[in-house]
Coordinates of C-alpha atoms and ligand atoms in Angstrom, one line a residue:
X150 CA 9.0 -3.5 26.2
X151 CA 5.4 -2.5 26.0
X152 CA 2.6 -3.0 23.9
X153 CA 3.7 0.0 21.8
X154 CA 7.0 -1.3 20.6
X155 CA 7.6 -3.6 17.9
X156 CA 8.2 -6.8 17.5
X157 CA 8.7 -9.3 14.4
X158 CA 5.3 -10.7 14.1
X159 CA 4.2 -7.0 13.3
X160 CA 5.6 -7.3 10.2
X161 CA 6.8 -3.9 9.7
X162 CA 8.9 -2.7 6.9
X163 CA 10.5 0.2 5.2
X164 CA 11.9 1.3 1.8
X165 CA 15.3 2.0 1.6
X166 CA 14.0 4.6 0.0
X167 CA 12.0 5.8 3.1
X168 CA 14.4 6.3 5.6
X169 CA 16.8 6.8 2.8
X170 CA 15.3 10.1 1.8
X171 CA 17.7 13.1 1.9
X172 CA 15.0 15.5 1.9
X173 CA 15.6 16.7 -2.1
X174 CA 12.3 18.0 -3.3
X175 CA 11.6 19.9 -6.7
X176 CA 12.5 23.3 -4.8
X177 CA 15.5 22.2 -2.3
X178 CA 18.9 20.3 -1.9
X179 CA 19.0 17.5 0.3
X180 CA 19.3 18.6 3.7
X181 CA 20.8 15.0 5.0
X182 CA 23.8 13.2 3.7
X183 CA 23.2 9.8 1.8
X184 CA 23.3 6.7 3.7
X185 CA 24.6 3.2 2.1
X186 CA 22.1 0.2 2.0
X187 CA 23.6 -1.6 5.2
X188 CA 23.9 1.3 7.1
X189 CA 20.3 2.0 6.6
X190 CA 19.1 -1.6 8.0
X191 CA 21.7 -0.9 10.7
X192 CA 19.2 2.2 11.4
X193 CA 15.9 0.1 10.5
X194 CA 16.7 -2.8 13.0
X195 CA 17.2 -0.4 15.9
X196 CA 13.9 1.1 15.4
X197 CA 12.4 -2.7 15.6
X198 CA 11.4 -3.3 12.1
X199 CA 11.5 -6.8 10.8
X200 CA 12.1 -5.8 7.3
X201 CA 13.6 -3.6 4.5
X202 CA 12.8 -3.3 0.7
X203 CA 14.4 -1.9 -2.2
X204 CA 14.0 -0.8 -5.8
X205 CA 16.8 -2.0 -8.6
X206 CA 18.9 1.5 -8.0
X207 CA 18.1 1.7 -4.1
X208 CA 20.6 -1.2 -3.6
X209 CA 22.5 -0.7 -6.6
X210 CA 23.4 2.7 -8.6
X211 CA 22.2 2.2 -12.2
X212 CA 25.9 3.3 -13.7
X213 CA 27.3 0.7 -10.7
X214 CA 29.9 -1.2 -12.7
X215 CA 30.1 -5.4 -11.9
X216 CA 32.5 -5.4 -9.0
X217 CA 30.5 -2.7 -6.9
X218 CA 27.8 -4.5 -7.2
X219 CA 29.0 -7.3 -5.6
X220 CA 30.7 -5.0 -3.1
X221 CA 27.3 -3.4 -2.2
X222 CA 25.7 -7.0 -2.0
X223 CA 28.5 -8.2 0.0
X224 CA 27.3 -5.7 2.8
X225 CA 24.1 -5.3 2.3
X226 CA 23.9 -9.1 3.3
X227 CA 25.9 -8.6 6.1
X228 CA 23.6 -6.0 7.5
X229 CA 20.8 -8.2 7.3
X230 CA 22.5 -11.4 8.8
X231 CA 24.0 -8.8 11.7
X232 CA 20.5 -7.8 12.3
X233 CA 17.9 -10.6 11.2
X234 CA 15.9 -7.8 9.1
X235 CA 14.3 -9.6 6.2
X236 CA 13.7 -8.4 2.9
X237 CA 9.8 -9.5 1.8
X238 CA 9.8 -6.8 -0.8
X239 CA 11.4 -5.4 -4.3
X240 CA 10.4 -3.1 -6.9
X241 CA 11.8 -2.1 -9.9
X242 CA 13.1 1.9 -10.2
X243 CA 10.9 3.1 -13.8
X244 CA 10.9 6.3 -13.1
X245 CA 13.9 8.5 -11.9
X246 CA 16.3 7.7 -15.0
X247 CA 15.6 10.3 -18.0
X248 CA 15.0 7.0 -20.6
X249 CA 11.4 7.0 -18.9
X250 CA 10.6 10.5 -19.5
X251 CA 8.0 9.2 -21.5
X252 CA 6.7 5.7 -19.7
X253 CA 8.7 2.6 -19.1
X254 CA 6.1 -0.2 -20.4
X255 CA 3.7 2.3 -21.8
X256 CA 6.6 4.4 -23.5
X257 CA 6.2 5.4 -27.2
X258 CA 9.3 4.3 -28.1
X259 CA 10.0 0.6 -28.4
X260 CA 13.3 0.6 -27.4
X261 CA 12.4 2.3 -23.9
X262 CA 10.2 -0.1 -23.3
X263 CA 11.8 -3.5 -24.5
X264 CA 15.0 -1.6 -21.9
X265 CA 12.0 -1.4 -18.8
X266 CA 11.4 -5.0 -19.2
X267 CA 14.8 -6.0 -19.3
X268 CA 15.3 -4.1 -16.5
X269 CA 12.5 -5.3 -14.4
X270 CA 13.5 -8.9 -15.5
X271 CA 16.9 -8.3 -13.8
X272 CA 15.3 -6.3 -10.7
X273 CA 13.3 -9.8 -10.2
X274 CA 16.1 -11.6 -10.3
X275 CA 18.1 -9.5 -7.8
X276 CA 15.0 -9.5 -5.5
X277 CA 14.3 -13.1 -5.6
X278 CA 18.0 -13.4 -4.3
X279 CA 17.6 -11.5 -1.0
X280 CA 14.3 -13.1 -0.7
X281 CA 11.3 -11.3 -1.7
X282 CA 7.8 -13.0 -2.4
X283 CA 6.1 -9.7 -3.3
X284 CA 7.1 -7.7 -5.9
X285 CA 5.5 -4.1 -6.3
X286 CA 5.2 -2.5 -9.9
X287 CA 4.7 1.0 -9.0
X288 CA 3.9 2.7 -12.7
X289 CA 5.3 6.4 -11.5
X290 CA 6.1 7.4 -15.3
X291 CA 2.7 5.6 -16.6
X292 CA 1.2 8.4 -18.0
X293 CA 0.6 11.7 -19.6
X294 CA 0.8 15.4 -19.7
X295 CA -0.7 15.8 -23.2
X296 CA -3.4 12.7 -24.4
X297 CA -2.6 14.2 -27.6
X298 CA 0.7 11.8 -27.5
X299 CA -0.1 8.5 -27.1
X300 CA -3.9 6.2 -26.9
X301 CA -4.9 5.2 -23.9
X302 CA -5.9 1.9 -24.7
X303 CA -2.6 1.1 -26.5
X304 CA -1.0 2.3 -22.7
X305 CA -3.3 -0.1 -21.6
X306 CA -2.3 -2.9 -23.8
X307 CA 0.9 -2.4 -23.6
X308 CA 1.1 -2.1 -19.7
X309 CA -1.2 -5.8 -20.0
X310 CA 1.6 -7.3 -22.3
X311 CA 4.5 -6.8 -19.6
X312 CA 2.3 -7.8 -16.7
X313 CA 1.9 -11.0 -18.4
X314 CA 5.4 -11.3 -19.9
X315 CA 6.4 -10.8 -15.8
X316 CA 4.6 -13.5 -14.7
X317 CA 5.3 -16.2 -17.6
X318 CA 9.4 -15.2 -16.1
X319 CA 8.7 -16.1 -13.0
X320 CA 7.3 -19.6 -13.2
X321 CA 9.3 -20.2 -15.8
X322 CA 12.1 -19.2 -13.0
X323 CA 10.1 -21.1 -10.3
X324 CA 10.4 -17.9 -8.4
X325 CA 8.0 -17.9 -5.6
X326 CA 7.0 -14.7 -6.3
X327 CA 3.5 -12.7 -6.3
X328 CA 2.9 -9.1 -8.3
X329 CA 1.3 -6.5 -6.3
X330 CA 0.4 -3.2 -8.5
X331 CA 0.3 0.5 -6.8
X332 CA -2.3 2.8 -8.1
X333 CA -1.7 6.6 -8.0
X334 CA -3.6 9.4 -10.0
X335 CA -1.2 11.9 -10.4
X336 CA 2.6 12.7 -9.8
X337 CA 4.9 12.6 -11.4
X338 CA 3.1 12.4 -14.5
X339 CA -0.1 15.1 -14.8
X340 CA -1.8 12.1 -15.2
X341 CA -1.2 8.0 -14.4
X342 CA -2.6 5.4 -16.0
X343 CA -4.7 2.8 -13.7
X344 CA -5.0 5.9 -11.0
X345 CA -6.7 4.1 -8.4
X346 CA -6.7 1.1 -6.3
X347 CA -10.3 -0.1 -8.0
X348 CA -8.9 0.5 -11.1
X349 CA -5.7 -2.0 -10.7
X350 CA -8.7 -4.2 -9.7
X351 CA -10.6 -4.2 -13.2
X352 CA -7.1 -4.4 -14.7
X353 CA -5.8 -7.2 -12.7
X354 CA -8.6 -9.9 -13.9
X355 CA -7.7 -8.9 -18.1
X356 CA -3.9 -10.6 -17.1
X357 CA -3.3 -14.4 -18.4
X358 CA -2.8 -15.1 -15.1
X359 CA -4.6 -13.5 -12.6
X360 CA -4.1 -15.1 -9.8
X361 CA -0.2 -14.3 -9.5
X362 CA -1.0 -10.3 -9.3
X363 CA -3.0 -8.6 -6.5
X364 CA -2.9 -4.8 -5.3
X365 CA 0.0 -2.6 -2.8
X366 CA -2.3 0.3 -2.3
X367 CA -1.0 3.1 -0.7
X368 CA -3.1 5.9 1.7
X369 CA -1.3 8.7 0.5
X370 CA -2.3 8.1 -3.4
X371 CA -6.1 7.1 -2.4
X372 CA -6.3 10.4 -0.2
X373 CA -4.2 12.1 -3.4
X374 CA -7.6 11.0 -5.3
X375 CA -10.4 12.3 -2.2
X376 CA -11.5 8.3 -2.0
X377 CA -11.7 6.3 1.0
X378 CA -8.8 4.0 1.6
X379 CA -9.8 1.8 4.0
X380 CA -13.0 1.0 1.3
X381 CA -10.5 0.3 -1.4
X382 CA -8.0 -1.9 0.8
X383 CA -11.9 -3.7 2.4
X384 CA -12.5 -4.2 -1.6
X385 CA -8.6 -5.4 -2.5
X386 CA -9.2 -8.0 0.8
X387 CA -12.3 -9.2 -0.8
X388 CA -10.9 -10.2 -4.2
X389 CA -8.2 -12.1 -2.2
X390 CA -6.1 -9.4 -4.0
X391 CA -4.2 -7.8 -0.9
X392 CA -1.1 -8.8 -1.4
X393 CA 1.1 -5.7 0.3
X394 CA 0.3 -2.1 1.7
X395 CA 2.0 1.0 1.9
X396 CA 1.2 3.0 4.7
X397 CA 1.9 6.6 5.2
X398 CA -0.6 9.6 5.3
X399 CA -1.4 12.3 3.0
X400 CA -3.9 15.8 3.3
X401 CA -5.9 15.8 0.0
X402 CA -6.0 17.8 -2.7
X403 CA -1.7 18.5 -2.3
X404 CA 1.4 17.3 -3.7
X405 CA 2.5 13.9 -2.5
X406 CA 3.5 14.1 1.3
X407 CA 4.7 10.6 2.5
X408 CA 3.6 11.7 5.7
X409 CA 4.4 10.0 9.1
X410 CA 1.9 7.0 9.2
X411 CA -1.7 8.2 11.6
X412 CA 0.4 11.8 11.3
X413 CA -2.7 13.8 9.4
X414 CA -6.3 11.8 9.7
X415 CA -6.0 9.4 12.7
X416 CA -9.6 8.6 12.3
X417 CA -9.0 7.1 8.9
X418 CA -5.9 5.2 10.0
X419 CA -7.7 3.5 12.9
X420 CA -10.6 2.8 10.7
X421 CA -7.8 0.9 8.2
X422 CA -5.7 -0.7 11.4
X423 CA -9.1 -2.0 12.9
X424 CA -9.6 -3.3 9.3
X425 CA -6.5 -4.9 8.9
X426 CA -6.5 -6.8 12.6
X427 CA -10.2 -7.5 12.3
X428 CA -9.5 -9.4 8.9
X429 CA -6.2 -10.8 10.7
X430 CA -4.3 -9.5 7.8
X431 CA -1.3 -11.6 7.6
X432 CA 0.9 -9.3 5.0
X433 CA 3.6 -6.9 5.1
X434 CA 2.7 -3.4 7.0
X435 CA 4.9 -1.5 5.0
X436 CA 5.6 2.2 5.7
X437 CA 6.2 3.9 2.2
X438 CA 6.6 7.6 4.2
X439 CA 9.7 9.8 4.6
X440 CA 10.4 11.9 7.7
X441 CA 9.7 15.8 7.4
X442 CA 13.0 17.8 5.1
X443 CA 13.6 19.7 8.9
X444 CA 15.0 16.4 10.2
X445 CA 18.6 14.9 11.3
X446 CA 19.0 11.4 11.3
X447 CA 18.1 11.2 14.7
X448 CA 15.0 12.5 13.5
X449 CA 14.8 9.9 10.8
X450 CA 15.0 7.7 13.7
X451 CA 11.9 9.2 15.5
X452 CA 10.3 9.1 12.6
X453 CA 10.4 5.5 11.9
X454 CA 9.2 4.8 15.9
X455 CA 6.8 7.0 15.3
X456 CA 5.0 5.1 12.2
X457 CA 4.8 1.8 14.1
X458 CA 4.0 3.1 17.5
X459 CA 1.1 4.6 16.1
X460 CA 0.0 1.6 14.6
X461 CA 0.1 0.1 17.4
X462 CA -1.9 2.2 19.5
X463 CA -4.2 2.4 17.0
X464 CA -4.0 -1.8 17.1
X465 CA -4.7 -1.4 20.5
X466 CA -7.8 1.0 20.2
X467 CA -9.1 -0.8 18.0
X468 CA -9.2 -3.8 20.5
X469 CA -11.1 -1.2 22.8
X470 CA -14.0 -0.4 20.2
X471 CA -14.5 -4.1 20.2
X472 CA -14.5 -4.6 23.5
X473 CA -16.6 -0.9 24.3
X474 CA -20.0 -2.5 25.8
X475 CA -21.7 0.7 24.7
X476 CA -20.4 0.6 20.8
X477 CA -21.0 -3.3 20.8
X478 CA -24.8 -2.6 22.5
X479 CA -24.9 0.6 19.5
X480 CA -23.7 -1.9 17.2
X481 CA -26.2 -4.8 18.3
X482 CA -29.2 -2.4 17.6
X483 CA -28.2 -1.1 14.5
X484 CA -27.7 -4.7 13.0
X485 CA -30.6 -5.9 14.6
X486 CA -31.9 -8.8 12.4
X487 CA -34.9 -11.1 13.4
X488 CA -34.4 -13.2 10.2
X489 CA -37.9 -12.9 8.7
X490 CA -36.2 -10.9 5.5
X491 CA -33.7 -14.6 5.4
X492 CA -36.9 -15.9 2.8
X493 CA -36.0 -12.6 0.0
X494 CA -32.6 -12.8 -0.2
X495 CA -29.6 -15.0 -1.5
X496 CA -29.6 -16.6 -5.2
X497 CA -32.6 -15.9 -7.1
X498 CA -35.5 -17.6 -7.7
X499 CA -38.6 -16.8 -10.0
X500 CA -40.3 -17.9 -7.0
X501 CA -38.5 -15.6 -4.6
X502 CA -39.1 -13.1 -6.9
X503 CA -42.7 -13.0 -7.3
X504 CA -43.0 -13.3 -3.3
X505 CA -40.7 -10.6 -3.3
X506 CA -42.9 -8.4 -5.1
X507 CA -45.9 -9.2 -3.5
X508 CA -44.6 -8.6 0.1
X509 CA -45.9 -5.6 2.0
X510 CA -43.2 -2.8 3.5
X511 CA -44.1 0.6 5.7
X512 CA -41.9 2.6 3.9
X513 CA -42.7 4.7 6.6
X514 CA -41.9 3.1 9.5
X515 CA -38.4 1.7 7.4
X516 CA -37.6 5.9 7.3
X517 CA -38.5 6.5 10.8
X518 CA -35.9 3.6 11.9
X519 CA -33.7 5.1 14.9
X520 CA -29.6 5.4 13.6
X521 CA -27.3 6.3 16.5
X522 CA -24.8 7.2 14.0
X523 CA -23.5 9.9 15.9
X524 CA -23.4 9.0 19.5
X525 CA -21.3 5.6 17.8
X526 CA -19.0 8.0 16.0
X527 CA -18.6 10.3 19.0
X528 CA -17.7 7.3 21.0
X529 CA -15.3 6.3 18.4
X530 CA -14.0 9.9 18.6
X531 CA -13.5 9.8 22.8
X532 CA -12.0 6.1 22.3
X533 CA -9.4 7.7 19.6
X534 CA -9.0 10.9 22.1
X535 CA -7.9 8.6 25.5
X536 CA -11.5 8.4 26.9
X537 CA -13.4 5.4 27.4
Ligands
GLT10 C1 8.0 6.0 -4.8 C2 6.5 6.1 -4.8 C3 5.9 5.0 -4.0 C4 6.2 3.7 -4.5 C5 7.6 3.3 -4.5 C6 7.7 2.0 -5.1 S1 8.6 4.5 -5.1 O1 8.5 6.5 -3.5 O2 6.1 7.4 -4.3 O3 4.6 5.2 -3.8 O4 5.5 2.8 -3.6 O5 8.1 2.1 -6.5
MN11 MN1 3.6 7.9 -2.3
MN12 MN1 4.0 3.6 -2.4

């Protein structure tokens, strides 16, 4: 054991979806043959992660008939008593099935979307029952090719009405459950509703009750969109609204990649791993990422080490930029703050205000201000590349 492999407290998870993947994409077959549930956690805990999660049809075929249901259950539990993997997460699959050509709670047609609430309202259940406190609503179908077809704001309204419908269930249930939404701008729709983490922000405080639904973003959809993740996920932490994450990578500007998690910009996964140990995140670090259509199972396998080792190198690196006397010293000078600026700011004041105004600044001496921007960034670059 080293300081590279993981352990429980980690909190790492995976999709049965993830590692799941056969490799199908729009042009190709799958190149892997399917696994069942429990084999999958079978495959999950010997890579050391503490958890797996599931949509609806992951675990259970939509067309499965009662019995093999239970059957699938039956060893699904198994596998997770065998192995101690938990599962902290559900979702609900709105997407694959033809019914949602068209949207599952924004759908034109009534019926398709009275059928995606009764299907999510089941999904919860079956969650709830292997555990989960978050569950992720993940709108893949929420959208459009041609705004000709439906209003936005009705989309909008519509997608509000569920949301609170959901959370109404689940205290009715007494399910301890939260709602985490997923943003993504494009795919498989030409367009998604809510596309971005900021927007599923703005959306979450129109709900009846707010405080039951935060964000999952995810870096492959924020990258999908050119924005900064680790900005959104700073914002989501802010709002008290990050309830899960889904971590994976992504170059921008493509088709979504799932990558390998740190696999494609490892300066913006440290900058979101420092994040998320500086702020002591306490959540799931969930890896929504498949391994490259070349792979066997062993590769699956390397795969899923590889996502969490290089999180935790990452952990640890960011335990060296905040330990780096010349960073902290870089750091010190750039924040320097004698306090005589404490009297202008905080809550207002007509006061404040008119002594605001009539204070004096050098506006050229406040340009000429020295910014070792880049000798801190090249540091962060050596400290990322095994110097320092
Ligand atoms: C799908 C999607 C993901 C979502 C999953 C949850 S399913 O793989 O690409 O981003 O998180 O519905
Ligand atoms: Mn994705
Ligand atoms: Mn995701």
């Amino acid at each position: 054991m080293n300081n590279y492999t993981p352990r429980p407290e980690h909190k790492f998870t995976f999709g049965l979806w993830t590692v799941g993947n056969t490799g199908r994409d729009p042009f190709g077959a799958p190149v892997r043959e399917a696994k069942t549930p429990a084999e999958l956690v079978y495959l999950l805990a010997d890579a050391g992660a503490y958890g797996v999660n599931f949509h609806d049809n992951d675990l259970i075929p939509i067309d499965a008939s009662p019995s093999e249901a239970d059957a699938i259950k039956k060893s699904f539990r198994k596998a997770l008593e065998d192995t101690g993997l938990k599962v902290p997460m559900a979702t609900t699959n709105l997407f694959y099935d033809p019914a949602f050509k068209d949207g599952a709670f924004t759908a034109n047609d009534p019926k398709v979307r009275a059928y995606a609430i009764q299907k999510t309202l089941k999904a919860i259940d079956l969650g709830v029952e292997f555990g989960a406190k978050v569950y992720v609503f993940w709108g893949g179908r929420e959208g459009t090719e041609t705004d000709s077809s439906k209003s936005a704001v009705d989309a909008i309204k519509r997608n509000r009405e569920a949301m609170n419908f959901f959370c109404e269930y689940a205290l009715d249930q007494g399910y301890d459950l939260k709602f985490a939404l997923e943003a993504k701008p494009n795919e498989p729709r030409g367009d998604l509703y809510n596309p971005t983490t900021g927007h599923m922000l703005a959306f979450i405080e129109t709900l009846d009750h707010p405080e039951m639904v935060g964000v999952n973003p995810e870096v492959a959809h924020e990258h999908m969109a050119g924005i900064n993740f680790m900005h959104g996920v700073a914002q989501a932490w802010e709002a008290g609204k990050l309830f899960h994450i889904d971590l994976n990578d992504q170059y921008p500007g493509r088709y979504d990649q799932d990558l390998r998690f740190g696999s494609r910009d490892i300066k913006a996964a440290f900058y979101l791993v420092k994040f998320l140990e500086d702020v002591n995140y306490q959540g799931m670090r969930h890896y929504d990422a498949h391994a490259y259509r070349t792979e066997d199972y062993d590769g699956v396998k390397d795969f899923a080490v590889g996502c969490m080792r290089t999180y935790l190198i990452l952990k640890e690196k960011a335990e060296k930029f905040n330990q780096d006397t010349e960073i902290q010293a870089l750091l010190k000078e750039i924040n320097a703050d004698d306090g005589s600026m404490d009297q202008y700011f905080g809550k207002y004041s007509a006061e404040k205000a008119a002594s605001l105004k009539n204070a004096e600044f050098d506006r050229v001496v406040l340009g000429k201000r020295r910014l070792p921007y880049e000798r801190l960034d090249q540091l962060t670059i050596e400290l990322l590349l095994g110097l320092g």
